[in-house]
């Protein structure tokens, strides 16, 4: 759940054009990035104004629904009244009540005020959040508020990094988009594995004289996806069948969510002694720094193996090279960052057709169809 402060404090212009407009603009970017990183997840948006919580958009797996609602609020509404953290959190509790056990329950609050106008005791609400296993994170746009820090700390098991105050526009955007990555699940919180029933419909396009209504928006469309269980037509994926409740996705949606379960292992720095094995980055073929005189150590005899022994990660590589622990190929720093933040796969492991790599690049992950 995404909670946005829409009180009079958001009319301040310390963030241009003002806090309210900038927050809604970034919320639209957040919705796009969230479903890009988590295509089979769901999102709901709540606003705080006039001392109450208002529902901006319902829980949905369709980013277009949220973007249309946010654009409507941006054009037609202005910030007013006081915020109420308690009312917003209680509304989020109700929206997340039916979340399945295999998912996480998270609330991200963008708070631009230094107070909260609550109708009751917020400590009771915090206790209920802890009981429901709901994690709360807060991004502040003004001074740090002790109440927000307490909410984040108590609902995240004492973690202190869930409450941040934005320094400027760019920092605000970075903090907001960083929340699109799923949180780490601790061993004590792990659930037993469970099977989830899903449908994988194919896209179908009807002729011009066979236009029908989609069950999700009740709009006439020519193209859509038929539920594999009840044959109900929906216009977008991923979604939940409005008739039978079956989760409808594409195989690519599962593939994009896969890397969060088995993240790419950290590449290790390469010493000058090992740098003689490469002259260019394996991925982009950019020339790597040449070996400086006196840097290369004497070679020693070693047992030849498919996976060479590599040093432990220490920081910035002195040779400008970083090696994958699985395939042993050397990469530049740009490809290292791109592979871990965007690609989520090792180019060397993906291109290795010799069958010699015995260690998975993503830990003990299974293979995904390419």
CSV table of C-alpha atoms in Angstrom, one decimal:
chain,number,residue,atom,x,y,z
A,1,UNK,CA,0.0,0.0,0.0
A,2,UNK,CA,1.2,3.5,-0.9
A,3,UNK,CA,0.1,6.3,1.4
A,4,UNK,CA,0.4,9.9,0.2
A,5,UNK,CA,0.2,13.0,2.3
A,6,UNK,CA,-2.4,15.3,0.8
A,7,UNK,CA,-2.7,17.8,3.6
A,8,UNK,CA,-2.0,21.5,3.5
A,9,UNK,CA,1.7,20.9,4.4
A,10,UNK,CA,2.1,19.5,0.8
A,11,UNK,CA,1.5,23.0,-0.6
A,12,UNK,CA,5.0,24.0,0.5
A,13,UNK,CA,7.3,24.9,-2.4
A,14,UNK,CA,10.7,23.7,-1.0
A,15,UNK,CA,10.3,20.9,-3.6
A,16,UNK,CA,9.5,22.3,-7.0
A,17,UNK,CA,6.9,22.9,-8.2
A,18,UNK,CA,5.5,22.0,-4.8
A,19,UNK,CA,5.5,18.9,-2.6
A,20,UNK,CA,2.0,17.8,-3.7
A,21,UNK,CA,2.6,17.9,-7.4
A,22,UNK,CA,6.1,16.4,-7.2
A,23,UNK,CA,4.8,13.6,-4.9
A,24,UNK,CA,2.1,12.7,-7.4
A,25,UNK,CA,4.5,12.8,-10.3
A,26,UNK,CA,6.9,10.5,-8.5
A,27,UNK,CA,4.0,8.2,-7.4
A,28,UNK,CA,3.2,7.7,-11.1
A,29,UNK,CA,6.8,6.7,-11.7
A,30,UNK,CA,6.7,4.5,-8.6
A,31,UNK,CA,3.6,2.6,-10.0
A,32,UNK,CA,5.3,1.9,-13.3
A,33,UNK,CA,8.6,0.8,-11.7
A,34,UNK,CA,6.8,-1.3,-9.1
A,35,UNK,CA,5.0,-3.4,-11.6
A,36,UNK,CA,8.1,-3.6,-13.8
A,37,UNK,CA,10.0,-5.2,-10.9
A,38,UNK,CA,7.0,-7.0,-9.4
A,39,UNK,CA,4.6,-7.8,-12.2
A,40,UNK,CA,2.6,-10.4,-10.2
A,41,UNK,CA,2.2,-8.2,-7.2
A,42,UNK,CA,-0.7,-5.8,-6.3
A,43,UNK,CA,-0.7,-2.2,-5.2
A,44,UNK,CA,-3.2,0.1,-3.6
A,45,UNK,CA,-3.0,3.9,-3.0
A,46,UNK,CA,-4.4,5.9,0.0
A,47,UNK,CA,-4.4,9.6,0.6
A,48,UNK,CA,-4.3,11.6,3.9
A,49,UNK,CA,-6.4,14.8,4.0
A,50,UNK,CA,-9.0,16.5,6.1
A,51,UNK,CA,-8.1,14.3,9.1
A,52,UNK,CA,-9.3,11.2,7.3
A,53,UNK,CA,-8.0,8.6,4.9
A,54,UNK,CA,-9.3,8.6,1.3
A,55,UNK,CA,-8.9,5.7,-1.1
A,56,UNK,CA,-7.2,6.9,-4.3
A,57,UNK,CA,-7.1,3.5,-6.0
A,58,UNK,CA,-8.1,0.0,-5.0
A,59,UNK,CA,-5.8,-3.0,-4.7
A,60,UNK,CA,-5.0,-4.0,-8.3
A,61,UNK,CA,-2.3,-5.6,-10.4
A,62,UNK,CA,-2.8,-3.2,-13.3
A,63,UNK,CA,-0.5,-0.1,-13.3
A,64,UNK,CA,-2.8,1.7,-15.7
A,65,UNK,CA,-5.6,1.9,-13.1
A,66,UNK,CA,-3.3,3.5,-10.5
A,67,UNK,CA,-1.8,5.9,-13.0
A,68,UNK,CA,-5.2,7.1,-14.2
A,69,UNK,CA,-6.4,7.7,-10.7
A,70,UNK,CA,-3.2,9.6,-9.7
A,71,UNK,CA,-3.4,11.8,-12.8
A,72,UNK,CA,-7.0,12.7,-11.9
A,73,UNK,CA,-6.0,13.7,-8.4
A,74,UNK,CA,-3.1,15.8,-9.8
A,75,UNK,CA,-5.3,17.7,-12.1
A,76,UNK,CA,-8.5,18.2,-10.1
A,77,UNK,CA,-7.6,18.2,-6.4
A,78,UNK,CA,-5.4,20.4,-4.2
A,79,UNK,CA,-3.9,19.6,-0.8
A,80,UNK,CA,-6.0,20.5,2.2
A,81,UNK,CA,-6.7,19.7,5.9
A,82,UNK,CA,-4.6,17.7,8.3
A,83,UNK,CA,-3.0,14.2,7.8
A,84,UNK,CA,-4.0,11.2,9.9
A,85,UNK,CA,-1.5,8.4,10.1
A,86,UNK,CA,-3.8,6.3,12.3
A,87,UNK,CA,-6.8,6.4,9.8
A,88,UNK,CA,-4.5,5.7,6.9
A,89,UNK,CA,-2.8,2.7,8.6
A,90,UNK,CA,-6.2,1.3,9.6
A,91,UNK,CA,-7.4,1.6,6.0
A,92,UNK,CA,-4.2,-0.2,4.9
A,93,UNK,CA,-4.8,-3.0,7.4
A,94,UNK,CA,-8.3,-3.6,5.9
A,95,UNK,CA,-7.0,-3.6,2.4
A,96,UNK,CA,-4.1,-6.0,3.2
A,97,UNK,CA,-6.3,-8.3,5.3
A,98,UNK,CA,-6.9,-10.9,2.5
A,99,UNK,CA,-3.2,-10.9,1.4
A,100,UNK,CA,-2.2,-14.6,0.9
A,101,UNK,CA,0.4,-16.0,3.3
A,102,UNK,CA,3.1,-16.4,0.5
A,103,UNK,CA,3.1,-12.6,0.0
A,104,UNK,CA,4.4,-9.7,2.0
A,105,UNK,CA,2.3,-6.9,3.5
A,106,UNK,CA,4.0,-3.6,3.2
A,107,UNK,CA,2.9,0.1,3.7
A,108,UNK,CA,5.0,2.9,2.3
A,109,UNK,CA,4.1,6.4,3.6
A,110,UNK,CA,5.1,9.7,2.0
A,111,UNK,CA,4.7,12.1,5.0
A,112,UNK,CA,5.1,15.8,4.4
A,113,UNK,CA,3.8,17.1,7.8
A,114,UNK,CA,5.4,17.2,11.3
A,115,UNK,CA,2.3,16.0,13.1
A,116,UNK,CA,-0.7,13.6,12.8
A,117,UNK,CA,-4.3,14.3,13.6
A,118,UNK,CA,-5.5,11.0,14.9
A,119,UNK,CA,-8.9,10.1,16.4
A,120,UNK,CA,-7.6,7.5,18.9
A,121,UNK,CA,-4.6,5.9,20.5
A,122,UNK,CA,-2.1,5.1,17.7
A,123,UNK,CA,-0.2,2.6,19.9
A,124,UNK,CA,-3.1,0.3,19.5
A,125,UNK,CA,-2.9,0.6,15.7
A,126,UNK,CA,0.9,-0.1,15.8
A,127,UNK,CA,0.2,-3.3,17.9
A,128,UNK,CA,-2.4,-4.4,15.4
A,129,UNK,CA,0.1,-3.8,12.5
A,130,UNK,CA,2.7,-6.0,14.3
A,131,UNK,CA,0.1,-8.7,14.9
A,132,UNK,CA,-0.9,-8.7,11.2
A,133,UNK,CA,2.8,-8.8,10.1
A,134,UNK,CA,2.6,-5.5,8.2
A,135,UNK,CA,5.8,-3.6,7.6
A,136,UNK,CA,5.7,0.2,7.5
A,137,UNK,CA,8.3,2.4,5.8
A,138,UNK,CA,8.2,6.2,5.8
A,139,UNK,CA,9.7,8.9,3.6
A,140,UNK,CA,9.6,12.3,5.2
A,141,UNK,CA,9.6,15.6,3.4
A,142,UNK,CA,10.1,17.8,6.4
A,143,UNK,CA,11.9,17.3,9.7
A,144,UNK,CA,12.2,13.9,11.3
A,145,UNK,CA,9.2,12.9,13.4
A,146,UNK,CA,9.6,10.7,16.4
A,147,UNK,CA,6.2,9.0,15.8
A,148,UNK,CA,7.2,7.9,12.3
A,149,UNK,CA,10.5,6.6,13.5
A,150,UNK,CA,8.7,4.5,16.2
A,151,UNK,CA,6.2,3.1,13.7
A,152,UNK,CA,8.9,2.0,11.4
A,153,UNK,CA,11.1,0.5,14.1
A,154,UNK,CA,8.4,-1.5,15.8
A,155,UNK,CA,6.8,-2.9,12.6
A,156,UNK,CA,10.2,-3.9,11.2
A,157,UNK,CA,11.6,-5.8,14.1
A,158,UNK,CA,13.8,-2.9,15.3
A,159,UNK,CA,15.4,-2.0,12.0
A,160,UNK,CA,16.3,1.7,11.7
A,161,UNK,CA,16.7,2.1,8.0
A,162,UNK,CA,13.0,2.2,7.2
A,163,UNK,CA,12.5,5.9,8.0
A,164,UNK,CA,14.3,8.4,5.7
A,165,UNK,CA,14.0,12.1,5.2
A,166,UNK,CA,14.4,13.3,1.6
A,167,UNK,CA,17.2,15.9,1.2
A,168,UNK,CA,16.1,17.2,-2.3
A,169,UNK,CA,14.1,16.2,-5.3
A,170,UNK,CA,16.5,13.6,-6.7
A,171,UNK,CA,17.0,12.0,-3.3
A,172,UNK,CA,13.2,11.8,-2.8
A,173,UNK,CA,12.9,10.0,-6.1
A,174,UNK,CA,15.7,7.6,-5.2
A,175,UNK,CA,14.2,6.8,-1.8
A,176,UNK,CA,10.7,6.2,-3.4
A,177,UNK,CA,11.9,4.0,-6.2
A,178,UNK,CA,14.2,2.0,-3.9
A,179,UNK,CA,11.1,0.7,-2.2
A,180,UNK,CA,10.1,-1.3,-5.4
A,181,UNK,CA,12.6,-4.0,-4.4
A,182,UNK,CA,11.0,-6.6,-2.2
A,183,UNK,CA,12.3,-6.7,1.4
A,184,UNK,CA,14.5,-9.5,2.7
A,185,UNK,CA,12.5,-12.2,4.5
A,186,UNK,CA,14.2,-13.4,7.7
A,187,UNK,CA,14.4,-17.1,8.4
A,188,UNK,CA,12.0,-16.8,11.4
A,189,UNK,CA,9.4,-15.3,9.0
A,190,UNK,CA,9.6,-17.8,6.2
A,191,UNK,CA,6.5,-19.8,5.5
A,192,UNK,CA,6.2,-23.4,4.2
A,193,UNK,CA,6.1,-23.7,0.5
A,194,UNK,CA,2.7,-23.7,-1.0
A,195,UNK,CA,1.3,-24.2,-4.5
A,196,UNK,CA,-0.4,-21.3,-6.3
A,197,UNK,CA,-2.9,-21.9,-9.0
A,198,UNK,CA,-2.4,-19.6,-12.0
A,199,UNK,CA,-3.6,-19.4,-15.6
A,200,UNK,CA,-1.5,-18.6,-18.6
A,201,UNK,CA,-3.9,-17.3,-21.3
A,202,UNK,CA,-3.0,-16.4,-24.9
A,203,UNK,CA,-3.8,-13.1,-26.5
A,204,UNK,CA,-6.6,-13.3,-29.0
A,205,UNK,CA,-7.8,-10.6,-31.5
A,206,UNK,CA,-11.4,-10.8,-32.8
A,207,UNK,CA,-12.7,-9.5,-36.0
A,208,UNK,CA,-14.3,-6.0,-36.3
A,209,UNK,CA,-17.8,-7.4,-36.1
A,210,UNK,CA,-17.1,-9.5,-33.0
A,211,UNK,CA,-16.3,-6.8,-30.4
A,212,UNK,CA,-17.1,-7.8,-26.8
A,213,UNK,CA,-16.9,-6.3,-23.3
A,214,UNK,CA,-14.0,-7.1,-21.0
A,215,UNK,CA,-15.1,-8.4,-17.6
A,216,UNK,CA,-12.6,-6.2,-15.7
A,217,UNK,CA,-13.5,-2.7,-17.1
A,218,UNK,CA,-16.8,-3.4,-19.0
A,219,UNK,CA,-15.3,-1.7,-22.1
A,220,UNK,CA,-15.8,-2.9,-25.7
A,221,UNK,CA,-12.5,-4.3,-27.0
A,222,UNK,CA,-11.4,-6.5,-29.9
A,223,UNK,CA,-8.4,-8.0,-28.2
A,224,UNK,CA,-8.0,-9.6,-24.8
A,225,UNK,CA,-7.2,-12.8,-22.9
A,226,UNK,CA,-9.6,-15.6,-22.1
A,227,UNK,CA,-9.5,-17.1,-18.6
A,228,UNK,CA,-8.2,-20.6,-18.8
A,229,UNK,CA,-10.8,-21.8,-16.3
A,230,UNK,CA,-14.0,-20.0,-17.1
A,231,UNK,CA,-13.2,-18.4,-20.5
A,232,UNK,CA,-14.0,-14.9,-19.1
A,233,UNK,CA,-12.4,-12.1,-21.2
A,234,UNK,CA,-9.9,-9.7,-19.6
A,235,UNK,CA,-8.1,-6.9,-21.4
A,236,UNK,CA,-4.8,-6.8,-19.5
A,237,UNK,CA,-2.4,-9.1,-17.7
A,238,UNK,CA,-1.5,-9.7,-15.0
A,239,UNK,CA,-4.9,-9.7,-13.4
A,240,UNK,CA,-7.3,-11.7,-11.4
A,241,UNK,CA,-10.3,-13.2,-13.2
A,242,UNK,CA,-13.4,-11.2,-12.0
A,243,UNK,CA,-15.6,-14.4,-12.2
A,244,UNK,CA,-13.6,-17.3,-10.8
A,245,UNK,CA,-10.7,-15.4,-9.1
A,246,UNK,CA,-7.9,-17.3,-10.9
A,247,UNK,CA,-4.7,-15.4,-11.2
A,248,UNK,CA,-3.9,-14.8,-14.9
A,249,UNK,CA,-0.3,-14.1,-15.9
A,250,UNK,CA,2.3,-14.5,-18.7
A,251,UNK,CA,5.4,-16.6,-18.3
A,252,UNK,CA,7.5,-13.4,-18.7
A,253,UNK,CA,5.9,-12.0,-15.6
A,254,UNK,CA,7.1,-15.0,-13.5
A,255,UNK,CA,10.5,-14.6,-15.1
A,256,UNK,CA,10.8,-11.0,-14.1
A,257,UNK,CA,9.8,-11.8,-10.5
A,258,UNK,CA,12.2,-14.7,-10.4
A,259,UNK,CA,15.4,-12.7,-9.7
A,260,UNK,CA,14.1,-11.4,-6.4
A,261,UNK,CA,14.0,-15.0,-5.1
A,262,UNK,CA,17.5,-15.9,-6.3
A,263,UNK,CA,19.5,-12.7,-6.7
A,264,UNK,CA,22.7,-12.7,-8.7
A,265,UNK,CA,25.7,-13.4,-6.6
A,266,UNK,CA,28.2,-10.6,-5.9
A,267,UNK,CA,31.2,-10.6,-8.2
A,268,UNK,CA,34.6,-10.5,-6.7
A,269,UNK,CA,37.5,-8.2,-7.4
A,270,UNK,CA,40.4,-9.4,-9.5
A,271,UNK,CA,44.0,-8.9,-8.5
A,272,UNK,CA,46.7,-8.0,-10.9
A,273,UNK,CA,48.0,-11.5,-10.7
A,274,UNK,CA,44.7,-12.8,-12.1
A,275,UNK,CA,44.3,-9.9,-14.5
A,276,UNK,CA,46.6,-11.4,-17.1
A,277,UNK,CA,43.7,-13.7,-18.2
A,278,UNK,CA,41.7,-10.9,-19.7
A,279,UNK,CA,42.3,-7.8,-21.8
A,280,UNK,CA,38.7,-6.7,-22.4
A,281,UNK,CA,35.4,-7.0,-20.6
A,282,UNK,CA,33.6,-10.2,-21.5
A,283,UNK,CA,30.2,-8.5,-21.9
A,284,UNK,CA,30.8,-5.2,-23.6
A,285,UNK,CA,34.3,-5.9,-25.0
A,286,UNK,CA,35.6,-2.6,-23.6
A,287,UNK,CA,39.4,-2.6,-23.1
A,288,UNK,CA,40.4,-3.2,-19.5
A,289,UNK,CA,43.3,-1.4,-17.8
A,290,UNK,CA,46.7,-2.9,-18.8
A,291,UNK,CA,48.8,-4.6,-16.3
A,292,UNK,CA,51.2,-2.1,-14.6
A,293,UNK,CA,54.8,-3.0,-14.5
A,294,UNK,CA,55.7,-4.7,-11.2
A,295,UNK,CA,52.1,-5.3,-10.3
A,296,UNK,CA,51.9,-8.9,-11.7
A,297,UNK,CA,53.1,-11.5,-9.3
A,298,UNK,CA,54.9,-14.6,-10.2
A,299,UNK,CA,52.7,-17.3,-11.4
A,300,UNK,CA,52.5,-20.4,-9.3
A,301,UNK,CA,51.4,-23.9,-10.3
A,302,UNK,CA,47.7,-24.5,-9.7
A,303,UNK,CA,45.3,-27.3,-10.4
A,304,UNK,CA,43.3,-26.5,-13.5
A,305,UNK,CA,39.6,-26.5,-12.9
A,306,UNK,CA,36.5,-25.2,-14.6
A,307,UNK,CA,35.8,-22.7,-11.8
A,308,UNK,CA,39.0,-20.9,-10.8
A,309,UNK,CA,39.7,-20.0,-7.2
A,310,UNK,CA,38.9,-16.3,-6.6
A,311,UNK,CA,39.5,-13.9,-3.7
A,312,UNK,CA,36.8,-12.8,-1.4
A,313,UNK,CA,35.0,-9.5,-2.1
A,314,UNK,CA,36.8,-6.6,-0.5
A,315,UNK,CA,35.7,-3.5,-2.4
A,316,UNK,CA,36.9,-1.7,-5.5
A,317,UNK,CA,39.1,-3.8,-7.7
A,318,UNK,CA,42.7,-2.6,-8.2
A,319,UNK,CA,42.7,-4.0,-11.7
A,320,UNK,CA,39.3,-2.6,-12.7
A,321,UNK,CA,38.1,-6.2,-13.2
A,322,UNK,CA,35.3,-8.1,-11.5
A,323,UNK,CA,34.9,-11.9,-11.8
A,324,UNK,CA,31.8,-14.0,-11.6
A,325,UNK,CA,32.4,-16.8,-9.0
A,326,UNK,CA,30.6,-19.3,-11.2
A,327,UNK,CA,32.0,-18.8,-14.7
A,328,UNK,CA,35.2,-16.9,-13.9
A,329,UNK,CA,34.8,-14.4,-16.7
A,330,UNK,CA,36.1,-10.8,-16.1
A,331,UNK,CA,33.9,-7.7,-16.4
A,332,UNK,CA,34.2,-4.0,-16.1
A,333,UNK,CA,32.5,-2.0,-13.3
A,334,UNK,CA,29.8,-0.7,-15.6
A,335,UNK,CA,28.8,-4.2,-16.6
A,336,UNK,CA,28.9,-5.3,-13.0
A,337,UNK,CA,26.4,-2.6,-12.0
A,338,UNK,CA,24.2,-3.2,-15.0
A,339,UNK,CA,24.1,-7.0,-14.5
A,340,UNK,CA,23.2,-6.7,-10.8
A,341,UNK,CA,20.7,-3.8,-11.0
A,342,UNK,CA,19.1,-4.2,-14.5
A,343,UNK,CA,19.9,-7.6,-16.1
A,344,UNK,CA,19.9,-9.7,-13.0
A,345,UNK,CA,21.9,-12.4,-14.9
A,346,UNK,CA,25.5,-13.1,-15.6
A,347,UNK,CA,26.4,-12.7,-19.3
A,348,UNK,CA,29.2,-15.2,-18.9
A,349,UNK,CA,27.0,-17.9,-17.3
A,350,UNK,CA,24.2,-17.3,-19.8
A,351,UNK,CA,26.6,-17.7,-22.8
A,352,UNK,CA,28.5,-20.7,-21.5
A,353,UNK,CA,27.4,-23.7,-23.6
A,354,UNK,CA,30.2,-26.0,-22.6
A,355,UNK,CA,28.4,-27.4,-19.6
A,356,UNK,CA,31.5,-26.9,-17.4
A,357,UNK,CA,30.0,-24.5,-14.9
A,358,UNK,CA,28.9,-26.5,-11.9
A,359,UNK,CA,27.9,-23.6,-9.6
A,360,UNK,CA,24.8,-21.6,-10.4
A,361,UNK,CA,25.3,-17.9,-10.9
A,362,UNK,CA,22.1,-17.2,-8.9
A,363,UNK,CA,23.0,-19.5,-6.0
A,364,UNK,CA,20.9,-22.7,-6.1
A,365,UNK,CA,18.4,-21.3,-8.6
A,366,UNK,CA,16.8,-23.4,-11.2
A,367,UNK,CA,17.1,-22.7,-14.9
A,368,UNK,CA,14.6,-20.3,-16.5
A,369,UNK,CA,13.7,-20.7,-20.2
A,370,UNK,CA,15.4,-18.1,-22.2
